[in-house]
PDB file of N, CA, C and O in Angstrom:
ATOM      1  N   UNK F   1      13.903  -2.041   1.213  1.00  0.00           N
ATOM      2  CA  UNK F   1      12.491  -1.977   1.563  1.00  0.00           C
ATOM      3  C   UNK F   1      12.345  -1.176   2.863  1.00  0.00           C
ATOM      4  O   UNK F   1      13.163  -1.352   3.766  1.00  0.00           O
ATOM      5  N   UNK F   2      11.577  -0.510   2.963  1.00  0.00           N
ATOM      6  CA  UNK F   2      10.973   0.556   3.876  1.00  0.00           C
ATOM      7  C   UNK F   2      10.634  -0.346   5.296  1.00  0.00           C
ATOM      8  O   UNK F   2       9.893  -1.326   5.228  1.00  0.00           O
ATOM      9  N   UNK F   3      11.141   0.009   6.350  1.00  0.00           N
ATOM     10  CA  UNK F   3      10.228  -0.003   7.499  1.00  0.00           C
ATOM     11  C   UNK F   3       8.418  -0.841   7.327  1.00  0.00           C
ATOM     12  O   UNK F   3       7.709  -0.261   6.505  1.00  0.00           O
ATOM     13  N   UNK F   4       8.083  -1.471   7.690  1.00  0.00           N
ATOM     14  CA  UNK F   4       6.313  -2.522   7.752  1.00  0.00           C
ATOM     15  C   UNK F   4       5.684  -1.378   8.881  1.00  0.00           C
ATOM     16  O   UNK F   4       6.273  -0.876   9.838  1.00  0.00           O
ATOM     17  N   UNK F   5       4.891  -1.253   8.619  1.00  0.00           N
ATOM     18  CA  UNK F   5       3.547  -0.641   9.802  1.00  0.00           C
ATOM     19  C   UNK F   5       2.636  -1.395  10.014  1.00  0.00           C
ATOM     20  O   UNK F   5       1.853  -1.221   9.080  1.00  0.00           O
ATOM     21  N   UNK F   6       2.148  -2.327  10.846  1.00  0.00           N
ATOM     22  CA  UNK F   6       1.539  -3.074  10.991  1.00  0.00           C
ATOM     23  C   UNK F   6       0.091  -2.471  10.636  1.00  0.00           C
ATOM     24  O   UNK F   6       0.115  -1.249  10.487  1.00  0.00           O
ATOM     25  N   UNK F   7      -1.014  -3.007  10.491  1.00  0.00           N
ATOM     26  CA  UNK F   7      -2.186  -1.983  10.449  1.00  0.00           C
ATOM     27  C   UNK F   7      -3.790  -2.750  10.652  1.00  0.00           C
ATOM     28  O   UNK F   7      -3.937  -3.799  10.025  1.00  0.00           O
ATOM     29  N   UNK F   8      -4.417  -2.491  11.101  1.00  0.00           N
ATOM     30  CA  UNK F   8      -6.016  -3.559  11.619  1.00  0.00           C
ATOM     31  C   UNK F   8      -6.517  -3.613  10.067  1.00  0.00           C
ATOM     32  O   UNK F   8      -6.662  -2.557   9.452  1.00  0.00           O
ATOM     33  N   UNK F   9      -6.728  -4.635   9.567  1.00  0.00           N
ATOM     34  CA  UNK F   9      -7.384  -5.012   8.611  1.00  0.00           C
ATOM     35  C   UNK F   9      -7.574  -6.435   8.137  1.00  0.00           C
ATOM     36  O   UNK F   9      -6.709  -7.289   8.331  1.00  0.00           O
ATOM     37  N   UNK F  10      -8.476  -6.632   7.644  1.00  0.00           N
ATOM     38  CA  UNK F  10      -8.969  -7.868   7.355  1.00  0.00           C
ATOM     39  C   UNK F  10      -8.082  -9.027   6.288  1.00  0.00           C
ATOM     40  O   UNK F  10      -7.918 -10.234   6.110  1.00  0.00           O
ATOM     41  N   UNK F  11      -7.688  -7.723   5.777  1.00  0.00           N
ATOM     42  CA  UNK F  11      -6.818  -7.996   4.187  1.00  0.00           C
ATOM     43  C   UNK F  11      -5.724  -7.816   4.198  1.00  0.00           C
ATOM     44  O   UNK F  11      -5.015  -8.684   3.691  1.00  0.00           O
ATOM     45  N   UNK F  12      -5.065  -6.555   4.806  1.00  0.00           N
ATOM     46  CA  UNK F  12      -4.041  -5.973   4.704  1.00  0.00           C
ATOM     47  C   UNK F  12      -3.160  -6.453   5.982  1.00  0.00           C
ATOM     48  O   UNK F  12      -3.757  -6.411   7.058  1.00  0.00           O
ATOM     49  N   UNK F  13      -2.115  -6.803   5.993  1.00  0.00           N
ATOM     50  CA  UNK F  13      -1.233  -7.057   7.147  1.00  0.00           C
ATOM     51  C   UNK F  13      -0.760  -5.919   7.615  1.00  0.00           C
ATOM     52  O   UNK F  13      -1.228  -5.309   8.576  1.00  0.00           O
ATOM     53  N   UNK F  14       0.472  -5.496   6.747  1.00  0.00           N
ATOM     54  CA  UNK F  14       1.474  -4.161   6.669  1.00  0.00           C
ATOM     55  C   UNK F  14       1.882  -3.312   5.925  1.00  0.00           C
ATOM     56  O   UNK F  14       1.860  -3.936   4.863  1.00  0.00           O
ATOM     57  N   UNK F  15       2.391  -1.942   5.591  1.00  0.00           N
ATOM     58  CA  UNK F  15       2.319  -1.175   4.936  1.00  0.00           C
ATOM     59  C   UNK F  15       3.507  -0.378   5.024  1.00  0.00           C
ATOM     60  O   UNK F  15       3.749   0.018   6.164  1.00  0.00           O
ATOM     61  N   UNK F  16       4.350  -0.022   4.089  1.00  0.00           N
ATOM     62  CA  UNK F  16       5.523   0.653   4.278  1.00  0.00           C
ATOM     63  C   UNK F  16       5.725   1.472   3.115  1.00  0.00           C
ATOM     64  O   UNK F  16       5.118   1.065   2.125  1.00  0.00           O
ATOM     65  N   UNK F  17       6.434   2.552   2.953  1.00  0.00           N
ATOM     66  CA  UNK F  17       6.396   3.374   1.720  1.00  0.00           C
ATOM     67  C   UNK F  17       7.666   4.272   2.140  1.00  0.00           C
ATOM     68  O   UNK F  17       7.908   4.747   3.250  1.00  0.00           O
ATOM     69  N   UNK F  18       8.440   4.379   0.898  1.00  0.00           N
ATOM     70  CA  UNK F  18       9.742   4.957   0.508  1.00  0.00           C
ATOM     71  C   UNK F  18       9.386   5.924  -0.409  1.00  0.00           C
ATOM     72  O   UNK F  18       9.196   5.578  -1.576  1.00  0.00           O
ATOM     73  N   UNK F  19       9.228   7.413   0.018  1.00  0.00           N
ATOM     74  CA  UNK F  19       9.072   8.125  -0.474  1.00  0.00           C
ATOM     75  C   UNK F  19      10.633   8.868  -1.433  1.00  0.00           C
ATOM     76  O   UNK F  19      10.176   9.639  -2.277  1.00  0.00           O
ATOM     77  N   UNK F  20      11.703   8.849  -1.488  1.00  0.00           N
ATOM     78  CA  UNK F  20      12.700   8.565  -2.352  1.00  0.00           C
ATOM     79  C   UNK F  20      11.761   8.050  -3.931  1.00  0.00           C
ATOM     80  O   UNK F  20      11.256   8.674  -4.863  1.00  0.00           O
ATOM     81  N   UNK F  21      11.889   6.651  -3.579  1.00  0.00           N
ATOM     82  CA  UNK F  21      11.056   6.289  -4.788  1.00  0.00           C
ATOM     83  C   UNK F  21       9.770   6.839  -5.365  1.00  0.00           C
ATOM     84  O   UNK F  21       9.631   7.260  -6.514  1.00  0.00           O
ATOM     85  N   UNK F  22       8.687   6.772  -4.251  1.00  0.00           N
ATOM     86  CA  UNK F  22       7.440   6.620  -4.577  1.00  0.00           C
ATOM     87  C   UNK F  22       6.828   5.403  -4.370  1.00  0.00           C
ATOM     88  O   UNK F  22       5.625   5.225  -4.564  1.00  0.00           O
ATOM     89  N   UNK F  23       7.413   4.757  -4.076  1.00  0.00           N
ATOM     90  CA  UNK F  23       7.105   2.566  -4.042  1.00  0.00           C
ATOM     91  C   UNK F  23       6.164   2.511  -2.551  1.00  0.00           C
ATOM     92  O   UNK F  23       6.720   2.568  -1.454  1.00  0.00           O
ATOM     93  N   UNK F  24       4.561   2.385  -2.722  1.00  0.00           N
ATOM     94  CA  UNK F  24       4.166   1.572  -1.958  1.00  0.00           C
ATOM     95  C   UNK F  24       4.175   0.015  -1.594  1.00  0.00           C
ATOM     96  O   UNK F  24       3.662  -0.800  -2.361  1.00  0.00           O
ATOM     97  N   UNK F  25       4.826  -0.391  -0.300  1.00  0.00           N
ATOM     98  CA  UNK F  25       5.077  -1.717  -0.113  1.00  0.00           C
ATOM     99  C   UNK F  25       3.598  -2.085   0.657  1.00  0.00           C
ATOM    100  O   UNK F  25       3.240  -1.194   1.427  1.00  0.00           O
ATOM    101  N   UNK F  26       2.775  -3.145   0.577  1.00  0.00           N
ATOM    102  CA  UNK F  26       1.241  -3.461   1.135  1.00  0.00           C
ATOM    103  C   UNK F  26       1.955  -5.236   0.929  1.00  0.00           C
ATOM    104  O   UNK F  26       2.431  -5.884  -0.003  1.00  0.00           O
ATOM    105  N   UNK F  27       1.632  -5.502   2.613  1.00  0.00           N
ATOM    106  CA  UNK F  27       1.545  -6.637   2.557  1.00  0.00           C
ATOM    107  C   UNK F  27       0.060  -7.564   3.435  1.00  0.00           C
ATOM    108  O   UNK F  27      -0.339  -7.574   4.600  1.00  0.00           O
ATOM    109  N   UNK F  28      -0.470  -8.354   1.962  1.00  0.00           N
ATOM    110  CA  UNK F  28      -1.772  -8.907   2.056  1.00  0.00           C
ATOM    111  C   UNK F  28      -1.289 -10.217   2.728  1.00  0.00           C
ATOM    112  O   UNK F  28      -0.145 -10.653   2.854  1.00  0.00           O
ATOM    113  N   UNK F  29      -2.595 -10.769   3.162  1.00  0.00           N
ATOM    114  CA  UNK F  29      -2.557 -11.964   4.033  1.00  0.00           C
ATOM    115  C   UNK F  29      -2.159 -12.876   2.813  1.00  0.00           C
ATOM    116  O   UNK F  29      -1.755 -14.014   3.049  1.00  0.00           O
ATOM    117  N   UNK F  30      -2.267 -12.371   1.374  1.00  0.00           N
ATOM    118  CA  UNK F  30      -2.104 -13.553   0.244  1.00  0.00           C
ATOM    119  C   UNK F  30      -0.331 -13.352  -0.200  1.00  0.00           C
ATOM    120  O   UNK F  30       0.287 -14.214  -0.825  1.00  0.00           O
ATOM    121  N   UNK F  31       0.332 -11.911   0.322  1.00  0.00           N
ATOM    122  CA  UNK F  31       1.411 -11.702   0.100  1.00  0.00           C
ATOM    123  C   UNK F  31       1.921 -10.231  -0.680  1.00  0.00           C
ATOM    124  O   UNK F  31       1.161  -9.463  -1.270  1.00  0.00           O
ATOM    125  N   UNK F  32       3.186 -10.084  -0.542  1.00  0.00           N
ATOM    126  CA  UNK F  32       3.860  -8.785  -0.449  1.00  0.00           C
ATOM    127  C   UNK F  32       4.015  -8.091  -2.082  1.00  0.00           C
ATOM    128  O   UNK F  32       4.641  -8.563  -3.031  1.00  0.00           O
ATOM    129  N   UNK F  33       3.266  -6.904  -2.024  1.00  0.00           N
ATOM    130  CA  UNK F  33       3.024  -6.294  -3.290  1.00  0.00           C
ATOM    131  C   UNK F  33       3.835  -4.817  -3.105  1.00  0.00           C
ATOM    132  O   UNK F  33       3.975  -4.468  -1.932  1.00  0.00           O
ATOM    133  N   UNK F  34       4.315  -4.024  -4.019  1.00  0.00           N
ATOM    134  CA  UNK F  34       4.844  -3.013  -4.339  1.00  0.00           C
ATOM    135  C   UNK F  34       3.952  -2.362  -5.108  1.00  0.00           C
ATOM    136  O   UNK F  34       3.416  -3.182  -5.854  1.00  0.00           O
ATOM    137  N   UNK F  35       3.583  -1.383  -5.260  1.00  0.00           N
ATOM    138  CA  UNK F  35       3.363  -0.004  -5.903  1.00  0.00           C
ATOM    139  C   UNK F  35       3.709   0.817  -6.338  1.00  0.00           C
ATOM    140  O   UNK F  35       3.898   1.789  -5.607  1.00  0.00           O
ATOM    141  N   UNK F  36       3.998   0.927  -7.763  1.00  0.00           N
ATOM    142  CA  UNK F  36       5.067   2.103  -7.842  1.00  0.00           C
ATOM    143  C   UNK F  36       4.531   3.713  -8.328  1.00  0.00           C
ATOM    144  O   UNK F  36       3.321   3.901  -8.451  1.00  0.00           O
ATOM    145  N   UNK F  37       5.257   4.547  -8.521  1.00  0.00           N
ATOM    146  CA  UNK F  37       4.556   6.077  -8.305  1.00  0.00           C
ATOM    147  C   UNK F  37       3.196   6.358  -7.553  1.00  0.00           C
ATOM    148  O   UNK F  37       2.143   6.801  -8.012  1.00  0.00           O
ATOM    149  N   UNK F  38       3.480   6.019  -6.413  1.00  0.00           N
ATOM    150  CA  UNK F  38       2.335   6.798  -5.296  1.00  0.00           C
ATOM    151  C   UNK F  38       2.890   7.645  -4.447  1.00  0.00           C
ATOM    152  O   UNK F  38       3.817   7.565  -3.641  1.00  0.00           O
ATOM    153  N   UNK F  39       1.895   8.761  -4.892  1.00  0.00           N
ATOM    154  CA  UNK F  39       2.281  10.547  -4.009  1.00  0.00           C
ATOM    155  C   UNK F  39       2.183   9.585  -2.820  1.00  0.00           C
ATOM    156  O   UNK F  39       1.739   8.458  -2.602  1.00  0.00           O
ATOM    157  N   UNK F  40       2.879  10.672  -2.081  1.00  0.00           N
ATOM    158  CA  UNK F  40       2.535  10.624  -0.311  1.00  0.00           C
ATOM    159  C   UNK F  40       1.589  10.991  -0.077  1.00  0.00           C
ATOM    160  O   UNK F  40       0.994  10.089   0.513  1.00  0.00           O
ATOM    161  N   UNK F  41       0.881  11.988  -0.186  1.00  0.00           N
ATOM    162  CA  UNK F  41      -0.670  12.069   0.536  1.00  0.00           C
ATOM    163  C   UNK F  41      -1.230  11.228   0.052  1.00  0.00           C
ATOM    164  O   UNK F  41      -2.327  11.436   0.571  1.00  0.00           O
ATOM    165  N   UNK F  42      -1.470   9.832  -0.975  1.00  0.00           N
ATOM    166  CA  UNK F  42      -1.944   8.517  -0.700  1.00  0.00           C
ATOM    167  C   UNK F  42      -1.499   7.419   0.239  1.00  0.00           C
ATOM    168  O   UNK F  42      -2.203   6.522   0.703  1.00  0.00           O
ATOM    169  N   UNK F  43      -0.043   7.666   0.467  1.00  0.00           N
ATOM    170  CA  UNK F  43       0.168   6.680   1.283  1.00  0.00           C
ATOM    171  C   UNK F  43      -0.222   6.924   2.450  1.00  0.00           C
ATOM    172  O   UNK F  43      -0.528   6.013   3.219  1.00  0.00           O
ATOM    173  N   UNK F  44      -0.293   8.557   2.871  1.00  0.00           N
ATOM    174  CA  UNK F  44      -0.764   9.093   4.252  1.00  0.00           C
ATOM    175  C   UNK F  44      -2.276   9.130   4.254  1.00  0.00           C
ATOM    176  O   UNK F  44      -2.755   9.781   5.182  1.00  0.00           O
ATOM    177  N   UNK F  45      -2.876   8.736   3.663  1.00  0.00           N
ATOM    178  CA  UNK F  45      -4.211   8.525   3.268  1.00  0.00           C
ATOM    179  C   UNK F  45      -5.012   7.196   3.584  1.00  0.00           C
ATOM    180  O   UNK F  45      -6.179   6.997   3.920  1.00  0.00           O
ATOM    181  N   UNK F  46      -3.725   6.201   3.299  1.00  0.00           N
ATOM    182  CA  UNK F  46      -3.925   4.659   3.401  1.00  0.00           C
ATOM    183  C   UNK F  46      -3.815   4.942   5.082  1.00  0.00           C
ATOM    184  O   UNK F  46      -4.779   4.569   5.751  1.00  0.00           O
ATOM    185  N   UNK F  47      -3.119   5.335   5.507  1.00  0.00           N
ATOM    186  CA  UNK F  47      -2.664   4.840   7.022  1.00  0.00           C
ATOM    187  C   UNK F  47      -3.655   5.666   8.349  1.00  0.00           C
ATOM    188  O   UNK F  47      -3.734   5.526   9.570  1.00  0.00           O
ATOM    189  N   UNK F  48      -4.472   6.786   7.070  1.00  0.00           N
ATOM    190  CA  UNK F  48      -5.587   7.305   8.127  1.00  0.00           C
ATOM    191  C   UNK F  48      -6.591   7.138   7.709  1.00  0.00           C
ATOM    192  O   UNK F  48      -7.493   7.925   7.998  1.00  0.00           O
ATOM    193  N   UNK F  49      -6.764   6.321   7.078  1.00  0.00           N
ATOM    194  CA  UNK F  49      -8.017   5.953   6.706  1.00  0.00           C
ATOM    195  C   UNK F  49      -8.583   4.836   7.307  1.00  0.00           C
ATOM    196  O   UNK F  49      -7.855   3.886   7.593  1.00  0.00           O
ATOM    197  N   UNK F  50     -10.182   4.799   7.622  1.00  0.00           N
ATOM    198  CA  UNK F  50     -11.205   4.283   9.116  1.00  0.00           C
ATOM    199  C   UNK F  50     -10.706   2.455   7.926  1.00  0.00           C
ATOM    200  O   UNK F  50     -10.216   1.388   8.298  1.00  0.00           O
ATOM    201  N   UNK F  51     -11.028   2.800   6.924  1.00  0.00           N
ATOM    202  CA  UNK F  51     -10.272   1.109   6.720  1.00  0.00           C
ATOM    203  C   UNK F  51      -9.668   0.849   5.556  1.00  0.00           C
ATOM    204  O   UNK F  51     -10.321   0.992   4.521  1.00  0.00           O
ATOM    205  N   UNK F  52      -8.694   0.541   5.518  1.00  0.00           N
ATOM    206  CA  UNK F  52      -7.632   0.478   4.958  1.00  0.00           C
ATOM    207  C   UNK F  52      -7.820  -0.082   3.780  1.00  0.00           C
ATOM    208  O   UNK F  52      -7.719   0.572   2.742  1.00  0.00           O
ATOM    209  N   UNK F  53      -8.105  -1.307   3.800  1.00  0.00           N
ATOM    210  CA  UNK F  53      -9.148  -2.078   2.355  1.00  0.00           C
ATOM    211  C   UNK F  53      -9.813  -1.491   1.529  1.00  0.00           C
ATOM    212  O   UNK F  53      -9.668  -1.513   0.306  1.00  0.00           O
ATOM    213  N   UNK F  54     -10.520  -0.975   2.096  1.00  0.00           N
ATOM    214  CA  UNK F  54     -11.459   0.247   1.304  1.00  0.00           C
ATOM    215  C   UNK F  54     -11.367   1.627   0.700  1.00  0.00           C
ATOM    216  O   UNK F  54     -12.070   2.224  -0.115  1.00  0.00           O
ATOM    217  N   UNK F  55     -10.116   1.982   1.460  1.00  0.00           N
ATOM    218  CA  UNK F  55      -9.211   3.316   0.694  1.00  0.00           C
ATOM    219  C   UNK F  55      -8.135   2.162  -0.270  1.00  0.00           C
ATOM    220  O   UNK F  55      -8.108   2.548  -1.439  1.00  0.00           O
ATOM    221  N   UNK F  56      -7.515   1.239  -0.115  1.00  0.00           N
ATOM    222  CA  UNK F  56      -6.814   0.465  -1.387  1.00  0.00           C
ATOM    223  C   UNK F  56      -7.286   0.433  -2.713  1.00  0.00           C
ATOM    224  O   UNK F  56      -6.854   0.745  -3.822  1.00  0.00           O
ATOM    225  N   UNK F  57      -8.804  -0.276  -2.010  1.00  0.00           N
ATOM    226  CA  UNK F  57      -9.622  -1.052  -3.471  1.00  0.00           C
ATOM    227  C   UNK F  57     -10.105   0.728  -3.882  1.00  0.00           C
ATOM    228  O   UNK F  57      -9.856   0.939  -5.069  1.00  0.00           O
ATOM    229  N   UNK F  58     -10.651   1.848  -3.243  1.00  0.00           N
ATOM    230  CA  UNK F  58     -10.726   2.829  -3.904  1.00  0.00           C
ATOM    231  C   UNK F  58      -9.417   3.735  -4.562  1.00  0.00           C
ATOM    232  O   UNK F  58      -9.575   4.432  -5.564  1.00  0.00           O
ATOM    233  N   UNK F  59      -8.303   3.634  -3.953  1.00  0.00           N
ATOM    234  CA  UNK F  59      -7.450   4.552  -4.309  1.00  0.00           C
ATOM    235  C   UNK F  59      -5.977   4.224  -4.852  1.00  0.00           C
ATOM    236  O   UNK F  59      -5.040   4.997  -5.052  1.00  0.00           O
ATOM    237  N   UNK F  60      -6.040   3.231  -4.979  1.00  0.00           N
ATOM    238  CA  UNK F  60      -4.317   2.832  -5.112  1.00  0.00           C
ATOM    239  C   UNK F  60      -4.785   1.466  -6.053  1.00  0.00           C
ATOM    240  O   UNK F  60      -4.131   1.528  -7.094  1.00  0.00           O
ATOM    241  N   UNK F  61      -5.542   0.442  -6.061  1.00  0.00           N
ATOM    242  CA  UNK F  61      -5.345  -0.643  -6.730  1.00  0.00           C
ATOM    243  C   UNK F  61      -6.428  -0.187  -7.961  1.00  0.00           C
ATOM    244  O   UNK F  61      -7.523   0.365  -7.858  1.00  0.00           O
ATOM    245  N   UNK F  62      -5.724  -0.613  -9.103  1.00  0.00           N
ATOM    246  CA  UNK F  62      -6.077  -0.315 -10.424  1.00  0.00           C
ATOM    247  C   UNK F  62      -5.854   1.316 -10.961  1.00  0.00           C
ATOM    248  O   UNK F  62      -6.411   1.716 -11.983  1.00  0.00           O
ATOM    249  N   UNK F  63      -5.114   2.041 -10.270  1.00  0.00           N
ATOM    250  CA  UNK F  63      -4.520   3.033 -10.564  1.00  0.00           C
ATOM    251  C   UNK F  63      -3.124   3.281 -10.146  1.00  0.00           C
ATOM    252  O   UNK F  63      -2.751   4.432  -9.921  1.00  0.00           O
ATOM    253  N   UNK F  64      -2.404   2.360 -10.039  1.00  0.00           N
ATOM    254  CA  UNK F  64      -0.805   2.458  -9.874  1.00  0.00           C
ATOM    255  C   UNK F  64      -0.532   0.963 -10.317  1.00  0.00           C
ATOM    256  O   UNK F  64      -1.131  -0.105 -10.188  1.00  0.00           O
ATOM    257  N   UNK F  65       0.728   1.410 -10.938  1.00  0.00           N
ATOM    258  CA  UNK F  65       0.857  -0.857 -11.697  1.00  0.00           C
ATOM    259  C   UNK F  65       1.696  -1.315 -10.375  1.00  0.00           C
ATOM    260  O   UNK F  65       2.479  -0.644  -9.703  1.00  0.00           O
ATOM    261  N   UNK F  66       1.398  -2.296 -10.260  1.00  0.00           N
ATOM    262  CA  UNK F  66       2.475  -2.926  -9.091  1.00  0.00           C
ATOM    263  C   UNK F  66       2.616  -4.700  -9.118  1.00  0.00           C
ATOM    264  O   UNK F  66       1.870  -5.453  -9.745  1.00  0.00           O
ATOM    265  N   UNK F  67       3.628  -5.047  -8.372  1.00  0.00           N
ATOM    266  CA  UNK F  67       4.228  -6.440  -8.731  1.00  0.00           C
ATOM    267  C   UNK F  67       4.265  -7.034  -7.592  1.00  0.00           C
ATOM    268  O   UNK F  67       4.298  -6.447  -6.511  1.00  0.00           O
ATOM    269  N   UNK F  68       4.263  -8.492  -7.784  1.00  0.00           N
ATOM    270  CA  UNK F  68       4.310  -8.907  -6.660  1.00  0.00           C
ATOM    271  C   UNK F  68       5.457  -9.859  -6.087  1.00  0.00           C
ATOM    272  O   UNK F  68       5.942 -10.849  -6.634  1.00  0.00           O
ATOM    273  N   UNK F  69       5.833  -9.186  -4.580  1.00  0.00           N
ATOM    274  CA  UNK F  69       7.481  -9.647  -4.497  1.00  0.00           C
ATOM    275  C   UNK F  69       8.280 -10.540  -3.991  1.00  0.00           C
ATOM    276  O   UNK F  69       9.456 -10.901  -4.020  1.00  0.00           O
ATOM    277  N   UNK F  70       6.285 -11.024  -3.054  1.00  0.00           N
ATOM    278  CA  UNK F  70       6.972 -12.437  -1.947  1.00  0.00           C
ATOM    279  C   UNK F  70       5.335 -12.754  -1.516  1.00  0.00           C
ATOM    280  O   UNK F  70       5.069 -13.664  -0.731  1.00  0.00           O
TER     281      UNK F  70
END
């Protein structure tokens, strides 16, 4: 597992991504989810974006399958 980035959000705790894979790691206050095949300019997208929640629920959740790991 990739390096955590901590990050201001309501929802979101931390965020880490292994570009090797493609595997976004997002960890919610409810717990630690993976993502799998996400380009990098989404993950670099998540981490500049004014809020983080809101680029997720638009850009990454319900368009990449992901599992949940802890």
């Amino acid at each position: 597992m990739p390096n955590m980035i901590p990050v201001s959000s309501s929802n979101l705790v931390s965020v880490g991504y292994d570009p090797s894979t493609q595997s976004l790691y997002i960890q919610f206050r409810t717990g630690l989810y993976v993502y799998s095949g996400v380009p990098e300019p989404v993950y670099t997208g998540l981490m500049n974006a004014s809020s983080h929640g809101t680029y997720h629920a638009k850009y990454i959740k319900n368009h990449y399958p992901y599992r949940k790991i802890g």
